[in-house]
């Protein structure tokens, strides 16, 4: 056996190790049996139907979509403005601000979660949905800032200066030139924020008020009772959403830029 | 007298502790083509950006059409700006790029279309309206950038090294093209370059700058033939600068005693501040030193000195020689007439006194 085939075998094993469990979940979600495990007794969509009829799960989906959507909106808006300030303007403490914005990625999520919780306790503020949202905004924003900043650095200042010289006011220049050029990055940042929020469990467990469940915390709660095949179906739906959305986004971005002859 | 298109009155620019531009005054008459020429970092871009309104002067006044504009933001100054990197809007078609400025002016749709097409015709790219900038060559992109800048009929056109990103052949074509368009439209132009041949070929007036100072302002022939300082003499073209002493000055000549060359009567119109008895510098352009066989006697009034060829730099239609004379090297650029001289050959260098210029002071 030569070196190359050894490496190839190795790679295959690693991929199997990573994706086989996911594949098994997807496969089992179509299993007709009432136990969420092998052997397969037939192919059916009954667990997806169950899922649809399970009020708790539907409610959790609604919460997750709302939370993810709002997180994406707020994170992106603030993140874009922050990136503009960091890339386009000089101000004292800029380096520090920049590091501070990225810090939530570097701090372990549990630490961040506990810190925020203790802080709220200290302020005597009860847990609530807006606070959960705030938590999600804090740890999704660095991704938006990183993506948007990278793109902004690539847009030369001269393009904006040309627009200004032609009579567009700074605001008009922002909306006709900067924003459209930034759009792919903003879009990617928003998708990041959404999927990260949608997937998150650690922070959410700490911050969510009683009685509110997101899809991941719902799955977590269900797992404590039993391993129902419904969970496999739920897992499949989650995979489709969190993998499908970015792929869809990337495809969309490519179509747009190819139309511009990029 | 008509109001000049642009006036800079004692403008200064400081960035923190460093002064990028010493007090500078400059007038651009209506329709003129003025070039800021100087080495990297001398403050050309800084000056241009202050006229554009992209930088605020630390002191002094900028006037466009006689009106002070220091407080006018760039988008209200009615300027055309062209950059080295084209800076076209990548997400807009060529047509929309050119039409951009017109949309912020009170102009009807049908009129916009007509003006854009005229501008595209002017830069000789009438059929590219539907393309995106990335689908164009560098030269085409720069023409579109020019069309975009001139279509709004700006009070002044500001060009920051617009040809520097193009390759040599294209650059020469564009140079002619740009000059043609500028002339045709009679548009006042401030052009920035560090390329002396560009400056000499295109300008009505050249402003030679060095380290934030204006060294000389004048027509191309003037700065070339009568440099006001050693810096200008060395920066424009290849010059030989020779120590000399002024012996006498009369209405026609300044007689100087130059090292190796002996007594040289320099025509008075090419002499700056000659003072009898003081040190001076004789400036001789490399093109005006001609190499000859040692047996050739110089014509009447022509000076000659012997030297030894050290380096031969063949350039096609011309040759550049470095010739050792005494303990120093002189530079000569001669058209080729028969065989070029060989390295090591002893030659007689001839120069006509009327091709010399004289600067005051000792060599720095
Ligand atoms: N924003 C700034 N902050 C500090 N110094 C600056 C700034 N912009 C320019 N300078 C300095 O001012 C001087 C003039 O710069 P400028 O860009 O005008 O040079 P230039 O003549 O255009 O040179 P080049 O041919 O390289 O473009 C330089 O020494 C430069 O370092
Ligand atoms: Mg410059």
XYZ file of C-alpha atoms and ligand atoms in Angstrom:
658
model
C 0.000 0.000 0.000
C 1.569 3.283 -1.053
C 1.308 6.610 0.723
C -1.371 8.111 -1.461
C -3.889 5.338 -1.089
C -3.247 5.414 2.637
C -4.075 9.093 2.754
C -7.142 8.509 0.595
C -8.383 5.774 2.922
C -7.767 8.041 5.850
C -9.778 10.842 4.305
C -12.653 8.497 3.555
C -12.693 7.258 7.150
C -12.734 10.794 8.515
C -15.612 11.782 6.291
C -17.502 8.644 7.275
C -16.927 9.425 10.924
C -18.227 12.955 10.430
C -21.197 12.338 8.200
C -22.332 8.778 8.900
C -24.214 9.733 12.105
C -25.949 12.539 10.229
C -26.792 10.145 7.424
C -28.189 7.649 9.914
C -30.460 10.279 11.465
C -31.778 11.285 8.050
C -32.263 7.663 7.046
C -34.045 6.715 10.259
C -36.381 9.694 10.015
C -38.051 7.828 7.150
C -38.281 4.575 9.148
C -41.778 3.199 9.598
C -40.931 1.534 12.932
C -42.042 3.140 16.186
C -38.546 2.872 17.601
C -36.058 5.465 16.495
C -33.422 2.903 15.630
C -32.527 0.048 13.283
C -33.802 -2.157 11.787
C -35.765 -0.248 9.167
C -39.202 -1.759 8.841
C -40.390 0.317 5.892
C -40.302 3.773 4.394
C -42.823 6.338 5.564
C -43.289 10.022 6.236
C -45.353 9.395 9.364
C -42.799 11.007 11.717
C -42.850 14.187 9.700
C -46.648 14.214 9.968
C -46.396 13.633 13.718
C -43.981 16.517 13.875
C -46.419 18.758 12.055
C -49.166 17.784 14.507
C -47.013 18.283 17.586
C -47.981 21.727 18.905
C -44.881 22.082 21.084
C -42.622 21.513 18.084
C -44.536 23.814 15.785
C -44.416 26.457 18.498
C -40.671 25.912 18.873
C -40.224 26.370 15.125
C -42.138 29.615 15.248
C -39.969 30.862 18.107
C -36.779 29.797 16.325
C -37.770 31.467 13.068
C -38.784 34.647 14.829
C -35.638 34.660 16.945
C -33.371 33.839 13.984
C -35.062 36.381 11.748
C -34.884 39.207 14.263
C -31.322 38.277 15.216
C -30.285 38.385 11.574
C -31.959 41.756 11.033
C -30.561 43.459 14.094
C -27.110 41.878 13.894
C -26.764 42.777 10.251
C -27.887 46.357 10.664
C -25.603 47.057 13.592
C -22.809 44.956 12.105
C -22.850 46.853 8.801
C -22.815 50.218 10.562
C -19.990 49.080 12.839
C -17.976 47.800 9.861
C -18.442 51.114 8.043
C -17.165 52.990 11.065
C -14.207 50.643 11.507
C -13.132 50.624 7.876
C -14.000 54.101 6.658
C -13.353 56.381 9.599
C -10.493 57.169 11.910
C -11.353 57.614 15.563
C -9.542 57.126 18.851
C -9.758 53.611 20.289
C -10.608 52.116 16.900
C -8.362 49.088 17.324
C -9.833 48.407 20.749
C -13.409 48.694 19.463
C -12.620 46.348 16.630
C -11.255 43.696 18.989
C -14.154 44.167 21.345
C -16.670 43.523 18.585
C -14.992 40.269 17.598
C -14.440 39.137 21.210
C -17.698 37.159 21.586
C -16.326 34.615 19.079
C -13.170 34.157 21.133
C -14.853 33.776 24.517
C -16.307 30.275 25.068
C -20.059 30.432 24.647
C -20.786 29.008 28.096
C -18.726 31.736 29.700
C -20.514 34.373 27.679
C -23.868 32.822 28.543
C -23.189 32.695 32.260
C -21.709 36.188 32.254
C -24.760 37.701 30.625
C -27.045 35.770 32.951
C -25.191 36.950 36.062
C -25.184 40.458 34.735
C -28.962 40.375 34.312
C -29.323 38.914 37.780
C -27.154 41.756 39.069
C -29.366 44.303 37.342
C -32.406 42.502 38.682
C -33.910 42.127 35.216
C -36.077 39.053 34.667
C -35.369 36.822 31.691
C -37.444 37.661 28.639
C -37.597 37.138 24.906
C -35.956 40.522 24.108
C -33.045 39.569 26.359
C -32.703 36.205 24.627
C -32.660 38.131 21.355
C -30.003 40.467 22.739
C -27.825 37.481 23.633
C -28.123 36.084 20.117
C -27.298 39.456 18.591
C -24.141 39.683 20.682
C -22.678 36.427 19.508
C -23.801 36.526 15.883
C -22.630 40.074 15.215
C -18.895 39.246 15.032
C -19.600 37.017 12.035
C -21.464 39.800 10.278
C -18.692 42.284 11.079
C -15.973 39.951 9.813
C -17.727 39.202 6.527
C -18.817 42.774 5.839
C -15.460 44.277 6.833
C -13.586 41.978 4.493
C -15.789 43.065 1.625
C -15.675 46.745 2.520
C -11.886 46.764 2.483
C -12.123 45.514 -1.101
C -14.360 48.387 -2.220
C -11.955 51.192 -3.018
C -12.736 54.563 -1.553
C -12.212 56.051 -5.007
C -15.469 54.556 -6.238
C -17.386 56.420 -3.562
C -15.344 59.548 -4.200
C -16.209 59.355 -7.882
C -19.916 59.204 -7.011
C -19.551 62.208 -4.719
C -17.736 64.198 -7.377
C -20.575 63.498 -9.794
C -23.057 65.173 -7.483
C -24.402 62.375 -5.286
C -24.639 63.385 -1.625
C -22.935 61.137 0.941
C -26.277 59.460 1.722
C -27.125 58.967 -1.941
C -23.630 57.587 -2.486
C -24.169 55.098 0.308
C -27.439 53.830 -1.119
C -26.497 53.818 -4.807
C -22.882 52.668 -4.568
C -21.693 51.331 -1.223
C -24.772 49.354 -0.236
C -25.249 47.547 -3.566
C -21.555 46.646 -3.657
C -21.803 45.431 -0.095
C -25.011 43.474 -0.694
C -23.481 40.009 -1.154
C -21.571 40.362 2.119
C -24.600 41.709 3.955
C -26.652 38.834 2.633
C -24.018 36.298 3.672
C -23.711 37.931 7.096
C -27.471 37.787 7.614
C -27.544 34.114 6.630
C -24.719 33.391 9.047
C -26.525 35.201 11.831
C -29.751 33.360 11.101
C -28.257 29.878 10.972
C -26.080 30.416 14.027
C -29.047 31.682 15.997
C -31.268 28.897 14.676
C -28.712 26.255 15.694
C -27.743 27.656 19.048
C -28.414 25.745 22.214
C -25.844 26.728 24.856
C -26.648 30.403 25.159
C -30.338 29.816 24.572
C -30.586 27.345 27.459
C -29.193 29.965 29.804
C -31.106 32.948 28.529
C -34.550 31.725 27.524
C -37.432 32.633 29.783
C -39.555 29.789 31.172
C -42.059 28.262 28.781
C -40.257 29.464 25.652
C -38.547 26.748 23.613
C -36.545 26.993 20.410
C -36.140 23.968 18.185
C -32.763 22.942 19.642
C -33.946 23.310 23.265
C -37.118 21.427 22.353
C -35.069 18.564 20.932
C -32.953 18.625 24.053
C -36.046 18.447 26.274
C -37.536 15.601 24.229
C -34.288 13.621 24.434
C -34.505 13.627 28.196
C -37.707 11.575 28.062
C -37.147 9.134 25.266
C -35.555 8.747 21.898
C -38.613 9.142 19.772
C -38.337 8.741 15.996
C -39.865 12.204 15.815
C -36.476 13.511 16.865
C -34.909 11.961 13.788
C -37.452 13.725 11.609
C -36.859 16.973 13.453
C -33.110 16.539 12.970
C -33.632 16.043 9.257
C -35.665 19.225 9.007
C -32.969 21.138 10.890
C -30.248 19.799 8.605
C -32.175 20.752 5.510
C -32.693 24.254 6.849
C -29.210 24.999 8.162
C -27.384 23.417 5.247
C -29.847 24.358 2.540
C -30.153 28.037 3.401
C -26.469 28.963 3.016
C -26.180 26.871 -0.144
C -29.183 28.619 -1.572
C -27.715 31.955 -0.579
C -24.365 31.192 -2.177
C -26.076 30.116 -5.393
C -28.114 33.319 -5.428
C -25.036 35.469 -4.846
C -23.246 33.700 -7.695
C -26.105 34.301 -10.101
C -26.198 37.981 -9.254
C -22.488 38.501 -9.687
C -22.304 36.506 -12.914
C -24.939 38.771 -14.375
C -22.530 41.643 -13.746
C -19.875 39.872 -15.747
C -17.747 39.229 -12.693
C -9.659 89.905 -17.774
C -11.769 86.816 -17.282
C -11.990 85.052 -13.926
C -9.632 82.089 -13.697
C -11.317 78.675 -13.466
C -9.407 77.719 -10.338
C -7.265 79.714 -7.940
C -5.276 78.341 -5.033
C -4.227 81.062 -2.630
C -1.503 80.148 -0.157
C -2.955 76.754 0.595
C -1.194 74.618 3.167
C -1.829 71.034 4.192
C -0.596 69.518 7.421
C -1.172 65.943 8.525
C -0.535 66.121 12.245
C 3.077 67.142 12.624
C 4.076 66.734 8.987
C 3.475 69.454 6.436
C 2.604 67.775 3.161
C 2.187 71.055 1.316
C 3.912 74.372 2.005
C 1.990 77.543 1.145
C 1.125 77.122 -2.496
C -0.512 79.501 -4.910
C -1.588 78.575 -8.378
C -3.944 79.912 -11.010
C -5.611 77.834 -13.686
C -6.932 80.059 -16.476
C -10.200 78.990 -18.088
C -9.581 76.151 -20.556
C -5.967 75.571 -19.564
C -4.225 72.240 -19.059
C -2.069 72.466 -15.949
C 0.105 69.606 -14.760
C 1.451 68.959 -11.293
C 4.719 67.133 -11.826
C 7.055 65.769 -9.192
C 8.475 62.679 -7.552
C 6.467 60.382 -5.314
C 5.322 61.965 -2.067
C 5.826 65.581 -3.150
C 2.188 66.500 -2.510
C 0.557 66.266 -5.950
C -2.367 64.107 -4.898
C -2.795 66.148 -1.733
C -3.155 69.316 -3.820
C -5.595 67.721 -6.232
C -7.719 66.300 -3.434
C -7.995 69.710 -1.842
C -9.282 71.185 -5.098
C -11.740 68.279 -5.270
C -12.930 68.846 -1.731
C -11.783 65.452 -0.508
C -9.286 67.103 1.852
C -9.613 70.374 3.723
C -6.677 72.750 3.449
C -5.103 73.619 6.805
C -4.848 77.214 5.628
C -5.450 79.263 2.515
C -8.294 79.661 0.102
C -9.495 77.697 -2.909
C -11.624 79.478 -5.498
C -13.489 77.940 -8.377
C -14.763 80.457 -10.917
C -13.894 83.228 -8.501
C -15.985 81.815 -5.679
C -14.473 80.545 -2.442
C -15.233 76.820 -2.130
C -13.393 75.848 1.068
C -16.725 75.170 2.757
C -18.449 73.625 -0.286
C -18.657 69.826 -0.053
C -17.378 67.833 -3.009
C -20.789 66.893 -4.381
C -21.676 70.545 -4.845
C -18.443 71.569 -6.566
C -19.261 70.319 -10.089
C -16.000 68.523 -10.774
C -14.831 65.697 -12.959
C -12.533 63.249 -11.199
C -10.515 60.509 -12.855
C -8.320 58.129 -10.876
C -5.445 55.862 -11.731
C -7.579 52.814 -10.863
C -10.545 53.980 -13.035
C -12.997 53.610 -10.107
C -15.933 52.697 -12.337
C -19.047 51.474 -10.544
C -18.700 47.700 -10.984
C -22.406 46.995 -10.483
C -23.562 49.404 -13.164
C -23.379 49.117 -16.934
C -21.170 51.455 -18.921
C -24.251 53.456 -19.865
C -25.355 53.827 -16.237
C -21.839 54.715 -15.165
C -21.729 57.590 -17.628
C -25.305 58.638 -16.868
C -24.717 58.636 -13.100
C -23.794 62.292 -12.695
C -26.577 63.452 -15.007
C -29.207 61.854 -12.796
C -28.286 64.269 -10.015
C -28.857 67.205 -12.305
C -32.085 68.570 -13.601
C -32.004 66.861 -16.964
C -34.754 65.087 -18.890
C -34.473 61.397 -19.653
C -34.260 61.813 -23.420
C -31.618 64.477 -22.948
C -29.607 62.181 -20.644
C -29.564 59.523 -23.327
C -28.348 61.989 -25.912
C -25.594 63.349 -23.663
C -24.374 59.887 -22.669
C -24.191 58.797 -26.281
C -22.309 61.947 -27.207
C -19.814 61.324 -24.423
C -19.333 57.700 -25.493
C -18.778 58.885 -29.067
C -16.242 61.404 -27.857
C -14.154 58.701 -26.185
C -14.666 56.515 -29.266
C -16.512 53.712 -27.517
C -20.040 54.194 -28.834
C -21.187 50.575 -28.746
C -20.220 49.434 -25.259
C -23.135 50.892 -23.290
C -24.550 47.525 -22.201
C -21.306 46.061 -20.904
C -20.181 45.934 -17.304
C -16.806 47.477 -16.379
C -15.214 44.063 -15.773
C -15.867 43.175 -19.394
C -13.660 46.017 -20.615
C -9.895 46.365 -21.042
C -7.969 48.811 -18.870
C -7.768 51.373 -21.654
C -11.491 51.111 -22.348
C -12.287 51.458 -18.656
C -10.228 54.623 -18.449
C -12.037 56.081 -21.468
C -15.367 55.356 -19.802
C -14.143 56.959 -16.587
C -13.221 60.016 -18.644
C -16.620 60.027 -20.369
C -18.320 59.807 -16.978
C -16.329 62.781 -15.725
C -16.809 65.079 -18.722
C -20.467 64.359 -19.459
C -21.525 66.589 -16.558
C -19.623 69.531 -18.042
C -17.529 70.077 -14.920
C -15.970 73.437 -14.103
C -12.658 71.661 -13.782
C -11.419 68.199 -14.670
C -9.106 66.608 -12.084
C -6.943 63.716 -13.220
C -4.712 61.824 -10.784
C -2.185 59.792 -12.768
C -4.920 58.532 -15.111
C -2.503 56.867 -17.502
C -0.143 55.206 -15.044
C -1.984 51.887 -14.933
C -1.872 51.463 -18.716
C 0.942 49.778 -20.615
C 3.441 51.912 -22.515
C 1.934 51.861 -26.021
C -1.593 52.401 -24.819
C -0.412 55.200 -22.577
C 0.903 57.155 -25.550
C -2.331 56.683 -27.500
C -4.382 57.760 -24.508
C -2.151 60.766 -24.009
C -2.961 62.032 -27.496
C -6.606 61.120 -27.063
C -6.946 62.872 -23.719
C -5.318 66.009 -25.063
C -7.636 65.965 -28.107
C -10.741 65.689 -25.934
C -9.553 68.355 -23.527
C -8.828 70.689 -26.409
C -12.107 69.971 -28.157
C -14.156 70.665 -25.040
C -11.971 73.505 -23.810
C -12.256 72.095 -20.339
C -9.983 73.404 -17.572
C -7.822 70.500 -16.470
C -5.571 69.798 -13.504
C -3.450 66.781 -14.273
C -1.188 64.941 -11.852
C 1.728 62.837 -13.001
C 5.246 61.842 -12.073
C 6.040 61.138 -15.721
C 7.931 64.052 -17.247
C 7.294 63.072 -20.857
C 3.559 63.038 -20.179
C 3.789 66.457 -18.598
C 5.883 67.914 -21.422
C 3.654 66.507 -24.143
C 0.286 67.536 -22.772
C 0.507 70.638 -20.646
C 0.018 74.331 -21.216
C 1.643 74.902 -17.855
C 3.772 72.596 -15.729
C 4.067 72.997 -11.982
C 7.188 71.193 -10.823
C 6.920 70.189 -7.190
C 9.353 68.770 -4.687
C 8.726 67.844 -1.062
C 5.645 70.010 -0.654
C 7.153 73.003 -2.447
C 6.549 74.466 -5.866
C 9.908 74.552 -7.621
C 8.870 76.142 -10.874
C 5.759 77.067 -12.819
C 6.002 77.552 -16.553
C 5.288 76.370 -20.063
C 6.892 73.024 -20.992
C 9.682 74.644 -23.068
C 10.341 77.056 -20.261
C 10.779 74.510 -17.495
C 12.732 72.290 -19.829
C 15.067 74.904 -21.253
C 15.353 77.278 -18.340
C 15.062 75.259 -15.165
C 14.839 77.428 -12.088
C 16.709 75.051 -9.844
C 19.037 72.134 -9.826
C 16.116 69.947 -8.799
C 14.075 70.894 -11.870
C 17.107 70.461 -14.132
C 17.727 66.976 -12.803
C 14.070 65.928 -12.663
C 13.167 66.921 -16.224
C 15.264 65.014 -18.687
C 18.874 64.087 -18.196
C 21.083 67.032 -17.337
C 24.730 67.630 -16.697
C 25.364 70.182 -14.019
C 28.820 71.703 -14.001
C 30.457 73.995 -11.443
C 31.217 77.410 -12.782
C 31.993 80.957 -11.746
C 30.335 83.997 -13.272
C 32.955 86.290 -14.747
C 30.795 89.039 -16.178
C 27.226 89.801 -17.145
C 26.116 92.090 -19.960
C 22.892 92.636 -21.915
C 23.396 89.536 -24.052
C 25.471 87.008 -22.150
C 26.684 85.905 -18.816
C 30.265 84.849 -19.275
C 31.147 82.004 -16.980
C 34.238 79.965 -16.422
C 33.127 76.345 -16.246
C 35.179 73.404 -15.142
C 36.717 71.488 -18.060
C 34.799 73.580 -20.615
C 36.540 76.890 -20.031
C 34.792 80.186 -20.758
C 31.156 79.843 -21.808
C 28.982 82.781 -22.907
C 25.471 81.770 -21.769
C 22.637 83.670 -23.516
C 21.033 86.020 -21.019
C 17.477 84.664 -21.490
C 18.691 81.349 -20.101
C 20.424 82.830 -17.098
C 18.926 83.120 -13.627
C 20.287 85.556 -11.044
C 23.859 85.699 -12.233
C 26.102 87.776 -9.998
C 29.592 88.606 -11.164
C 32.247 86.825 -9.171
C 29.873 84.315 -7.587
C 29.613 80.584 -8.003
C 27.079 79.321 -10.509
C 25.962 76.102 -12.140
C 26.063 75.437 -15.842
C 23.239 73.157 -16.956
C 23.661 71.190 -20.156
C 20.975 68.740 -21.315
C 22.309 65.340 -22.298
C 20.900 65.801 -25.832
C 23.059 68.861 -26.386
C 26.374 67.170 -25.719
C 27.467 65.589 -28.985
C 30.235 63.048 -29.216
C 32.683 63.327 -32.100
C 35.864 61.691 -33.282
C 38.844 63.437 -31.692
C 40.139 64.618 -35.069
C 36.987 66.583 -35.833
C 37.439 70.281 -35.182
C 34.474 72.015 -33.537
C 32.571 74.598 -35.575
C 32.959 78.265 -34.776
C 32.002 79.130 -31.191
C 31.384 75.496 -30.248
C 33.140 74.334 -27.097
C 34.875 71.024 -26.887
C 36.429 68.806 -24.306
C 37.920 65.333 -24.558
C 36.637 62.353 -22.661
C 36.536 58.594 -22.613
C 33.339 56.597 -23.222
C 32.573 54.438 -20.198
C 29.092 53.072 -20.804
C 27.020 52.751 -23.967
C 23.288 52.390 -23.471
C 21.674 51.599 -26.798
C 18.072 52.821 -27.006
C 17.027 52.206 -30.591
C 17.049 55.497 -32.448
C 19.345 57.082 -29.854
C 22.285 56.097 -27.677
C 22.983 57.261 -24.182
C 26.679 57.535 -23.348
C 28.365 58.015 -20.034
C 31.651 59.729 -20.695
C 34.486 60.254 -18.254
C 35.880 63.778 -18.289
C 38.516 64.363 -15.656
C 37.184 62.983 -12.396
C 33.535 63.099 -13.356
C 31.030 61.455 -15.647
C 28.948 63.341 -18.190
C 25.817 62.045 -19.813
C 25.154 62.471 -23.527
C 22.175 61.309 -25.558
C 22.875 61.329 -29.296
C 20.889 60.251 -32.306
C 22.636 57.439 -34.120
C 24.525 58.522 -37.191
C 26.495 55.583 -38.481
C 28.203 53.491 -35.835
C 27.819 54.339 -32.165
C 31.023 54.933 -30.257
C 32.437 51.983 -28.374
C 33.233 51.677 -24.720
C 36.770 52.819 -23.982
C 36.970 55.058 -27.058
C 38.334 58.569 -26.622
C 35.946 61.189 -27.987
C 35.636 64.913 -28.344
C 32.512 66.285 -26.711
C 31.024 69.369 -28.361
C 28.445 71.777 -27.004
C 27.075 75.098 -28.238
C 27.015 77.827 -25.582
C 23.442 78.743 -26.543
C 22.302 75.292 -25.443
C 23.517 75.921 -21.920
C 21.570 77.414 -19.033
C 22.874 79.006 -15.878
C 21.672 78.666 -12.285
C 22.915 80.562 -9.262
C 24.727 78.993 -6.311
C 27.000 76.044 -5.726
C 26.090 72.453 -6.557
C 24.242 70.729 -3.732
N -3.717 60.918 5.228
C -2.421 61.214 5.387
N -1.862 61.203 6.609
C -0.562 61.505 6.776
N 0.274 61.823 5.786
C -0.207 61.864 4.541
C -1.583 61.549 4.275
N -1.783 61.667 2.940
C -0.586 62.030 2.410
N 0.358 62.154 3.369
C 1.768 62.554 3.152
O 1.793 63.731 2.394
C 2.839 63.703 1.448
C 2.300 63.965 0.062
O 1.496 62.883 -0.340
P 0.785 62.821 -1.744
O -0.116 61.653 -1.744
O 0.187 64.122 -2.073
O 2.007 62.524 -2.707
P 2.036 62.410 -4.290
O 2.852 63.544 -4.783
O 0.668 62.267 -4.836
O 2.880 61.097 -4.492
P 2.650 59.853 -5.479
O 3.328 60.200 -6.762
O 3.363 58.745 -4.777
O 1.177 59.619 -5.604
C 3.518 62.359 1.603
O 4.680 62.551 2.360
C 2.522 61.521 2.341
O 3.177 60.604 3.168
Mg -0.418 60.647 -5.752
